PDB file of C-alpha atoms in Angstrom:
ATOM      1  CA  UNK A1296     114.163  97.324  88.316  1.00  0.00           C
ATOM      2  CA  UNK A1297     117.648  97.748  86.519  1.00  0.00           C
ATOM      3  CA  UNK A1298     119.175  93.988  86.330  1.00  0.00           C
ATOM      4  CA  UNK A1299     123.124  93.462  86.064  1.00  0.00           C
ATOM      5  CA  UNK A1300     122.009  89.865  84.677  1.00  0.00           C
ATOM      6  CA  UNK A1301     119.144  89.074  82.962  1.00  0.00           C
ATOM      7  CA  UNK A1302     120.599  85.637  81.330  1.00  0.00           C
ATOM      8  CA  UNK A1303     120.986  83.035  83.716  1.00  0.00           C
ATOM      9  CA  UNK A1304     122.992  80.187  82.688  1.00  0.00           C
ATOM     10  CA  UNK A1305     122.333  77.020  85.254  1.00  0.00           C
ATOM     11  CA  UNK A1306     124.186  73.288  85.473  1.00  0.00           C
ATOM     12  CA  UNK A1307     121.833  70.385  86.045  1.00  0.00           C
ATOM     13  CA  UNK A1308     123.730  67.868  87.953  1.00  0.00           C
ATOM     14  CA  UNK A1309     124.740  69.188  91.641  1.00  0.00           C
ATOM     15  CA  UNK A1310     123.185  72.341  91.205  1.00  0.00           C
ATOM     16  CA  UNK A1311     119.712  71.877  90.028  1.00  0.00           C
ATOM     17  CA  UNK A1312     119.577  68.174  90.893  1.00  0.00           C
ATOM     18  CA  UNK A1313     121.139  65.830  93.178  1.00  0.00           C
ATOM     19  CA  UNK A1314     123.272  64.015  90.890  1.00  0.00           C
ATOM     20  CA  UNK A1315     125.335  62.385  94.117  1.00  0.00           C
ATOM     21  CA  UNK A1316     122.383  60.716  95.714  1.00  0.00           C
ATOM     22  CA  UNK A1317     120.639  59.936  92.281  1.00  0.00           C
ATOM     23  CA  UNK A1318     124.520  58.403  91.743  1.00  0.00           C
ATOM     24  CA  UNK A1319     124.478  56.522  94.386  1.00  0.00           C
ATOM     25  CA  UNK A1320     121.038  54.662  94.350  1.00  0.00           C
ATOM     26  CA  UNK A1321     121.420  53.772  90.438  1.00  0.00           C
ATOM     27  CA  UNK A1322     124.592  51.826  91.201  1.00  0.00           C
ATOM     28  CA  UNK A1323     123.060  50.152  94.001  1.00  0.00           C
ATOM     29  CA  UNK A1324     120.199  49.382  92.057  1.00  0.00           C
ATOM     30  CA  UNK A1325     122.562  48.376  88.773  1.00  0.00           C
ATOM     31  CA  UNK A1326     124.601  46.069  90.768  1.00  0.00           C
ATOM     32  CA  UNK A1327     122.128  44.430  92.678  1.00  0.00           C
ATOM     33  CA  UNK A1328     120.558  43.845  88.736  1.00  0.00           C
ATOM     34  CA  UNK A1329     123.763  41.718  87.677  1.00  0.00           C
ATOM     35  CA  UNK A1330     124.137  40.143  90.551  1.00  0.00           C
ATOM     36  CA  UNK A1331     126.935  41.877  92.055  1.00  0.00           C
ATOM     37  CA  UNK A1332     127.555  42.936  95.755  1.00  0.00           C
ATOM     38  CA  UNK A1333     127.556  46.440  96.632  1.00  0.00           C
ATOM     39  CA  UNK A1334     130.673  47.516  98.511  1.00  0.00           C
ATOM     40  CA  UNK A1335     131.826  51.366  99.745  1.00  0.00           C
ATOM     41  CA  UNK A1336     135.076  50.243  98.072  1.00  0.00           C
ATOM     42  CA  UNK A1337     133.565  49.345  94.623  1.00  0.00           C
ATOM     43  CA  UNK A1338     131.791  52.581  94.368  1.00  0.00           C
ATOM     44  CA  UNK A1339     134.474  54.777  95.418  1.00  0.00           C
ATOM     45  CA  UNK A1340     136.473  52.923  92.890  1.00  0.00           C
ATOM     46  CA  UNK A1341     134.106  53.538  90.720  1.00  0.00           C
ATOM     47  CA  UNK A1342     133.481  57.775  91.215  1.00  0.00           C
ATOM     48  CA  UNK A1343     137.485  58.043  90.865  1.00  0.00           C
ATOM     49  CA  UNK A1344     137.149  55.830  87.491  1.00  0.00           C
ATOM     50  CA  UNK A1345     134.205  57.684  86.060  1.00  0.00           C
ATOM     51  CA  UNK A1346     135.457  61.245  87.137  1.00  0.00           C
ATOM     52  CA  UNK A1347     138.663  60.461  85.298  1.00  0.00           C
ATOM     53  CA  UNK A1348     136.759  59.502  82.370  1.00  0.00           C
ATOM     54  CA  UNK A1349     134.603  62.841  82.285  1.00  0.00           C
ATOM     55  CA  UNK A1350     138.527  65.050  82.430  1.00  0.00           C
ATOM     56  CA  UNK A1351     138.946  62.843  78.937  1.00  0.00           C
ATOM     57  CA  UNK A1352     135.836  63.635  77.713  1.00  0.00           C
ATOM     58  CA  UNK A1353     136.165  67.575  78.625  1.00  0.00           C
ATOM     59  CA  UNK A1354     139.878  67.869  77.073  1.00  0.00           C
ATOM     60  CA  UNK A1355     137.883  66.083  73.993  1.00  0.00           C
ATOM     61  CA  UNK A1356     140.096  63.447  74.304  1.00  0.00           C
ATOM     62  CA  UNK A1357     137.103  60.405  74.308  1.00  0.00           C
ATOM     63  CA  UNK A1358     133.548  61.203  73.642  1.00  0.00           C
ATOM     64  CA  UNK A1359     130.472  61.178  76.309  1.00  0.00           C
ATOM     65  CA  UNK A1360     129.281  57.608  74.088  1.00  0.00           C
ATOM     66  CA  UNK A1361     133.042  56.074  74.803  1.00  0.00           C
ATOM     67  CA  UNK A1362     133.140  57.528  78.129  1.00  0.00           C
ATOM     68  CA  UNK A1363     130.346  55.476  79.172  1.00  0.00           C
ATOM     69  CA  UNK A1364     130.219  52.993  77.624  1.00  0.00           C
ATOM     70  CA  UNK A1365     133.023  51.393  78.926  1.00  0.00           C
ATOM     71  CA  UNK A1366     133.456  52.935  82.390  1.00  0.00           C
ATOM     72  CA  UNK A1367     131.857  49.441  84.010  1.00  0.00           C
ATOM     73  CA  UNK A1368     133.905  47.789  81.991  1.00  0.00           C
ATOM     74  CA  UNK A1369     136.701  49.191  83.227  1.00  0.00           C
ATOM     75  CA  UNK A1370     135.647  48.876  86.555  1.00  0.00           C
ATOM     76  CA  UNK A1371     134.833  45.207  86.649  1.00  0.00           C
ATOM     77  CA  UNK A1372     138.042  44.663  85.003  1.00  0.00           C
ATOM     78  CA  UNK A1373     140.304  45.987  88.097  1.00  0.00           C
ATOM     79  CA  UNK A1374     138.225  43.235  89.752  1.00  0.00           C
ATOM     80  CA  UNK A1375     139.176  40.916  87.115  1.00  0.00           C
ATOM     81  CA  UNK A1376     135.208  40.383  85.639  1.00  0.00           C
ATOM     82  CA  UNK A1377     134.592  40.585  82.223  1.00  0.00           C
ATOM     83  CA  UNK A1378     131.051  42.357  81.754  1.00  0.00           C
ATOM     84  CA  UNK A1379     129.485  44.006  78.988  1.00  0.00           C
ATOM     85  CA  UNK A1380     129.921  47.843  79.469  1.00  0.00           C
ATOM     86  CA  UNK A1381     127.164  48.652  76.687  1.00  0.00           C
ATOM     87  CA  UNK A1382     124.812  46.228  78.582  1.00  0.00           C
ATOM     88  CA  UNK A1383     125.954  47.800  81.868  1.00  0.00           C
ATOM     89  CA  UNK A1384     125.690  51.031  80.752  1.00  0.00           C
ATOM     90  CA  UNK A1385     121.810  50.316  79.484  1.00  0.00           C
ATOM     91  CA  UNK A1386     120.452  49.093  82.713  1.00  0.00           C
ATOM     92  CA  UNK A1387     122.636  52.058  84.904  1.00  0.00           C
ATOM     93  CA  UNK A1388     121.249  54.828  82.264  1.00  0.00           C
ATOM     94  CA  UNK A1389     117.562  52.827  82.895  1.00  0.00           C
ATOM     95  CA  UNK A1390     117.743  53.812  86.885  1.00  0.00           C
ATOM     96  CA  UNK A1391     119.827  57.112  86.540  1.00  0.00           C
ATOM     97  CA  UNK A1392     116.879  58.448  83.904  1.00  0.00           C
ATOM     98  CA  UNK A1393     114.364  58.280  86.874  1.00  0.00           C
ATOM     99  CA  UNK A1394     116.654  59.839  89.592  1.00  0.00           C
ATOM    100  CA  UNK A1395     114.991  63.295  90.471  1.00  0.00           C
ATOM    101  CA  UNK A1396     116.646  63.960  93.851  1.00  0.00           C
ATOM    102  CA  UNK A1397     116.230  67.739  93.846  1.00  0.00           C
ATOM    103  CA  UNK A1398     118.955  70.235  95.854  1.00  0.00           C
ATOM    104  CA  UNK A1399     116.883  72.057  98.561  1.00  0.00           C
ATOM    105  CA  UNK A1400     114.299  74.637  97.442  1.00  0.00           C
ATOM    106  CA  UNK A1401     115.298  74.502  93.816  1.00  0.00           C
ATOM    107  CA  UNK A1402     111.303  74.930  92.700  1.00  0.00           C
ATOM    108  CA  UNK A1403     110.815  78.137  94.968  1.00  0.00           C
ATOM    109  CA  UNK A1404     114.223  79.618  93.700  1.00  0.00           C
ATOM    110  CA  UNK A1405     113.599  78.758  90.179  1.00  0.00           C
ATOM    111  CA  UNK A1406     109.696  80.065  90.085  1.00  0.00           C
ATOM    112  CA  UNK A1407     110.886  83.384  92.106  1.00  0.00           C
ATOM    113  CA  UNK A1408     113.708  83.935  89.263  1.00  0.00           C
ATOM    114  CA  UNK A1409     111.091  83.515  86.664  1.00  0.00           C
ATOM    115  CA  UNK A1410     108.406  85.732  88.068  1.00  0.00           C
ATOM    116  CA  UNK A1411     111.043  88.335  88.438  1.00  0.00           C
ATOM    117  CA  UNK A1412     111.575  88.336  85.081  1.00  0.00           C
ATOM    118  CA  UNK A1413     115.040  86.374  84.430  1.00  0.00           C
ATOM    119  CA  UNK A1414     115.348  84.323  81.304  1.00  0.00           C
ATOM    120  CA  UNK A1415     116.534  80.703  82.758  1.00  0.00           C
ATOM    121  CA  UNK A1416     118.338  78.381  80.931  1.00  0.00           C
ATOM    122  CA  UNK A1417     120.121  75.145  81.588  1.00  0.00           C
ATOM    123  CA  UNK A1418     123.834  74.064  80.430  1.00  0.00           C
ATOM    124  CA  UNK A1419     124.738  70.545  80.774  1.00  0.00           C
ATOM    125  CA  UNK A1420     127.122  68.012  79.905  1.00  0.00           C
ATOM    126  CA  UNK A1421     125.188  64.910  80.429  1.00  0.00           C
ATOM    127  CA  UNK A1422     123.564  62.414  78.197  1.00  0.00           C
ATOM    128  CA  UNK A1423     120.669  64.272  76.288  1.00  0.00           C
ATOM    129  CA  UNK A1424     118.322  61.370  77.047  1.00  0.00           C
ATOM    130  CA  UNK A1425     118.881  61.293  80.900  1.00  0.00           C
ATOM    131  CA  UNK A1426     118.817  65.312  81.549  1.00  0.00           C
ATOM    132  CA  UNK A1427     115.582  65.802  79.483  1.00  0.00           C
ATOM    133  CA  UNK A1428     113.940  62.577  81.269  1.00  0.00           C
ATOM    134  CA  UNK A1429     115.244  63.807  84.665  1.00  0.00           C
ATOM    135  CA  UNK A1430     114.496  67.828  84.208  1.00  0.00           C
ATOM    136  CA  UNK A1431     110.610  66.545  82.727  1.00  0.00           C
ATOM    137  CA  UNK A1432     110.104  64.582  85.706  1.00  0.00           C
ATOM    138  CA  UNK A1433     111.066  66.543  88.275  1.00  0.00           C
ATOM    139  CA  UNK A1434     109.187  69.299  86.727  1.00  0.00           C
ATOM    140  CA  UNK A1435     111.741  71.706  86.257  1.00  0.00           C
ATOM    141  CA  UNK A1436     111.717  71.603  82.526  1.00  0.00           C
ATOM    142  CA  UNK A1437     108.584  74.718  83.129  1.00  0.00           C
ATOM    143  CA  UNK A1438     111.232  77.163  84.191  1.00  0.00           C
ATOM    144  CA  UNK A1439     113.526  77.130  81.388  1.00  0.00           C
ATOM    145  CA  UNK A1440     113.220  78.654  77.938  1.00  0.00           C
ATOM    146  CA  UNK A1441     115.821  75.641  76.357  1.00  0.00           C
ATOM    147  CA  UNK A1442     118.291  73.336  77.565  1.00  0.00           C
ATOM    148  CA  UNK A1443     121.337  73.090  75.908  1.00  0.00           C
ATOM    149  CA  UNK A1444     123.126  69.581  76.153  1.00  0.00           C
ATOM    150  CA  UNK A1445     126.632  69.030  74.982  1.00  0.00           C
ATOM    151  CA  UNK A1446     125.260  65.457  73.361  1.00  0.00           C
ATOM    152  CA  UNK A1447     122.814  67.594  71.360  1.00  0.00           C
ATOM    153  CA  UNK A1448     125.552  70.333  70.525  1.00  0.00           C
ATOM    154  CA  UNK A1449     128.370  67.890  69.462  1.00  0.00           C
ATOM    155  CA  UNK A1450     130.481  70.249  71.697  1.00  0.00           C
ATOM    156  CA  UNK A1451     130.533  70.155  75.452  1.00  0.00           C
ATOM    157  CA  UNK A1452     132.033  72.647  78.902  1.00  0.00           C
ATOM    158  CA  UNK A1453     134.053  74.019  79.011  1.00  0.00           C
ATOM    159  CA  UNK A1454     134.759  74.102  75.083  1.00  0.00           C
ATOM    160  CA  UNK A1455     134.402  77.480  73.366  1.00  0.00           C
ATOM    161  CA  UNK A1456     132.380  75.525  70.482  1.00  0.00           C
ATOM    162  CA  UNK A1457     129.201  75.108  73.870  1.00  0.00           C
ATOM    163  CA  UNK A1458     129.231  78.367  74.726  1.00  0.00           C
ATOM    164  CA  UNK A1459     129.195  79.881  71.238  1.00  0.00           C
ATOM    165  CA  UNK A1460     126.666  77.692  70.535  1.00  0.00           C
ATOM    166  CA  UNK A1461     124.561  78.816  73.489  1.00  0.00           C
ATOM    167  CA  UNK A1462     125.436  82.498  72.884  1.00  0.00           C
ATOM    168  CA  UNK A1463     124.266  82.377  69.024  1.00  0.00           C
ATOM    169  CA  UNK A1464     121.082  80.835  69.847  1.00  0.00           C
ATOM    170  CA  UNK A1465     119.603  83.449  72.631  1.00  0.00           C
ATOM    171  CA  UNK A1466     117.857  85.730  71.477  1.00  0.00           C
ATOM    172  CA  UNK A1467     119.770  89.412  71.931  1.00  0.00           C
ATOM    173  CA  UNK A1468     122.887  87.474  73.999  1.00  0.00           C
ATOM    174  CA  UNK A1469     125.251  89.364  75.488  1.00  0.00           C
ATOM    175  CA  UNK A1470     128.066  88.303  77.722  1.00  0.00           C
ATOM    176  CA  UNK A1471     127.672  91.361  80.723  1.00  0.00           C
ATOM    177  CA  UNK A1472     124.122  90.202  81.507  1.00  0.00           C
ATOM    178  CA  UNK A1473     124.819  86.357  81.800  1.00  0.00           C
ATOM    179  CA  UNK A1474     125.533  84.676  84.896  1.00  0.00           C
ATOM    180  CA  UNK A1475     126.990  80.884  84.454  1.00  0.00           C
ATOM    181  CA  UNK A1476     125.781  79.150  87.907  1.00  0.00           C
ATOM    182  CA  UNK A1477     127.243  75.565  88.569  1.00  0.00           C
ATOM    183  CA  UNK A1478     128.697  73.272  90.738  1.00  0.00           C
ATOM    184  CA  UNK A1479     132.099  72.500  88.644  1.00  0.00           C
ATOM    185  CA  UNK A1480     135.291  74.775  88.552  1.00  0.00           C
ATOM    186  CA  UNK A1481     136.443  72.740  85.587  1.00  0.00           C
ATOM    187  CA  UNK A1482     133.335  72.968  83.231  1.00  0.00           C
ATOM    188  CA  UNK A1483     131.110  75.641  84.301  1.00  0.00           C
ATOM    189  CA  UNK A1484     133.122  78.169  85.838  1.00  0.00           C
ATOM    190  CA  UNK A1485     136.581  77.545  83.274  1.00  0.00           C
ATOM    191  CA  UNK A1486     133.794  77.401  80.969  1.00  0.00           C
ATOM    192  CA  UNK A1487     132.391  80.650  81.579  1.00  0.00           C
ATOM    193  CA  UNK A1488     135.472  82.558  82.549  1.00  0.00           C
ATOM    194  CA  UNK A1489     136.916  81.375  79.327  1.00  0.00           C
ATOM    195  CA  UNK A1490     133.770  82.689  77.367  1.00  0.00           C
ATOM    196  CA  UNK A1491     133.601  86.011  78.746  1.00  0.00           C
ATOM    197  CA  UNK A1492     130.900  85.158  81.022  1.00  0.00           C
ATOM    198  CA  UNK A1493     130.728  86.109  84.793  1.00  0.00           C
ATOM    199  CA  UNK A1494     130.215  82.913  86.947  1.00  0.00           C
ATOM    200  CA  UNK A1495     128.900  81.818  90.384  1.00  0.00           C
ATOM    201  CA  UNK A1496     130.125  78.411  91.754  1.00  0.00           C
ATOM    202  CA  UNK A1497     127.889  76.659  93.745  1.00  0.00           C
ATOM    203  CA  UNK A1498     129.473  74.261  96.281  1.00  0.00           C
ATOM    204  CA  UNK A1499     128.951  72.096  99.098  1.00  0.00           C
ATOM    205  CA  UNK A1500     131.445  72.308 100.211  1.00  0.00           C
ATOM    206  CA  UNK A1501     132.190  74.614 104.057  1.00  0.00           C
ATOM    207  CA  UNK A1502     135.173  74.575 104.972  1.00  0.00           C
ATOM    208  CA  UNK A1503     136.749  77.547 103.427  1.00  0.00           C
ATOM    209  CA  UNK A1504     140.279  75.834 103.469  1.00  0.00           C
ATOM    210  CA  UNK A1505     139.124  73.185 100.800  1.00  0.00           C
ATOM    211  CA  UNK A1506     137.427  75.423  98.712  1.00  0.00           C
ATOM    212  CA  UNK A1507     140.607  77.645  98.150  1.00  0.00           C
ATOM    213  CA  UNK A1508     142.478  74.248  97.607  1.00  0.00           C
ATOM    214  CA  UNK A1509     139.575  73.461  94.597  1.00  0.00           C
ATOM    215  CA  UNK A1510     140.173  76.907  93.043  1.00  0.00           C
ATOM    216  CA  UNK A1511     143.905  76.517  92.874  1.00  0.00           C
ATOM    217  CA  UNK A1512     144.025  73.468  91.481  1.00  0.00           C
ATOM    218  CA  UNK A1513     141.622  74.341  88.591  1.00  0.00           C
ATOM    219  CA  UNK A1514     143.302  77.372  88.381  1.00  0.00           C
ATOM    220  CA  UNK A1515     140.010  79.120  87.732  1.00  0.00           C
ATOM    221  CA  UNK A1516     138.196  82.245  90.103  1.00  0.00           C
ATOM    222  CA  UNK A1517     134.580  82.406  90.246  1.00  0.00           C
ATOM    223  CA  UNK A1518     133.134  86.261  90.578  1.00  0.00           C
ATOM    224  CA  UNK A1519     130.937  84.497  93.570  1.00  0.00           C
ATOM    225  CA  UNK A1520     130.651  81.670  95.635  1.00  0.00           C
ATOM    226  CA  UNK A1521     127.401  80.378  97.601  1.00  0.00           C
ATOM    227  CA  UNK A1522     126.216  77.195  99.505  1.00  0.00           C
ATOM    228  CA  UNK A1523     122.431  77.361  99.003  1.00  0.00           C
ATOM    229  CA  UNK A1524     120.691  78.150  95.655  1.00  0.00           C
ATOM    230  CA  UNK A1525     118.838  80.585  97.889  1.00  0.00           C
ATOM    231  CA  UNK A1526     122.033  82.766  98.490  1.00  0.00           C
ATOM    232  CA  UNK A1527     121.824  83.913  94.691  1.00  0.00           C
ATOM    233  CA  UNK A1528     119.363  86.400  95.620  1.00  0.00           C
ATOM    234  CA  UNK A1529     122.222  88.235  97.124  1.00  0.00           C
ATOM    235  CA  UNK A1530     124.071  88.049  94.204  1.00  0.00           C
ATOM    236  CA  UNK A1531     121.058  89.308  91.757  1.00  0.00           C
ATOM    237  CA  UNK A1532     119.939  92.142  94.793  1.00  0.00           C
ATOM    238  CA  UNK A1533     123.674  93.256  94.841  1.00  0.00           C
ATOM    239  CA  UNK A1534     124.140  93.024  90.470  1.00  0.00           C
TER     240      UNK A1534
END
């Protein structure tokens, strides 16, 4: 069987894993830990403040260690609270570390790739201690050959210094037979695009108004689009 792509390139967070719901219960659990009260408000307030944080850290403006470790800080400041982000940060990483909320038939899609003979790897810009805890417990650490992690790399999506990083340590690279599969225009699709690398964005997101929206903002076009990890058996039947 002739394969277009033989190097698969996947995110972790929102594409492999459900990094929303895994989000969502940490805080819940950090909060209730310091003895705060959990409000909709606070934790929207809090996405918008973190997701901020991660466009620094992506234009290389703050690192992931800065980024985080003052983003509760931060937060608890608009409220007028003085905590310790470091502290804050510890306890949050504690209860995000054993989040392994998996995205619907990711096991099934991941063996089938494997048996069929694609070489898997994973791309992420998380915090090399959570992803490897999260990807080990879940048990989806069997599938890949390595994972690279932007803490580990110094360099993170959608710099050129990742993905020449990644490229120069696969064995027999080359940028035709990749696919870059993720959930984010800005760091895995940019990312890709930028690198010479075909890429598939995987969203949640139906309505086909929004989505268009997404891409013109970024400013970025991903060769495909799909809704279900599932649908990239289309992709890999058509390739």
């Amino acid at each position: 069987m002739h394969m277009k792509y033989r190097i698969l390139l996947f995110d972790v967070d929102n594409t492999l894993l459900d990094f929303d719901a895994n989000e969502e219960e940490s805080f819940r659990s950090l909060l209730e830990e310091m003895g705060e009260t959990w409000t909709e408000e606070l934790y929207e307030t809090y996405k918008e403040l973190n997701a901020g944080l991660w466009r620094q850290i992506e234009k290389k403006e703050i690192t992931v260690k800065e980024g985080v470790n003052r983003r509760f800080a931060d937060l608890m400041a608009r409220y007028g609270k003085t905590v310790d982000g470091r502290l804050w940060e510890a306890a949050y990483r504690r209860y995000l570390n054993q989040g392994i909320q998996e995205i619907p038939q990711v096991h099934q899609v991941l063996e089938r790739l494997k048996e069929r003979g694609y070489e898997l790897y994973v791309i992420t810009n998380g915090v090399a201690e959570t992803q490897e805890s999260r990807m080990r417990r879940s048990g989806l650490d069997q599938y890949f050959k390595e994972l690279f992690i932007s803490e580990r790399i110094g360099a993170g999506k959608p710099s050129r210094e990742f993905f020449d990083y990644v490229k120069t340590h696969i064995p027999g690279f080359c940028e035709a037979e990749a696919l870059v599969i993720g959930d984010s225009l800005s760091s895995d699709i940019k990312g890709g695009a930028d690198a010479g690398i075909d890429a598939c964005w995987f969203t949640r997101e139906k309505e086909e108004g929004l989505r268009e929206k997404q891409m013109e903002e970024c400013r970025v076009r991903p060769d495909y689009v799909i809704g279900a990890l599932t649908d990239l058996f289309d992709i890999l039947g058509q390739a």
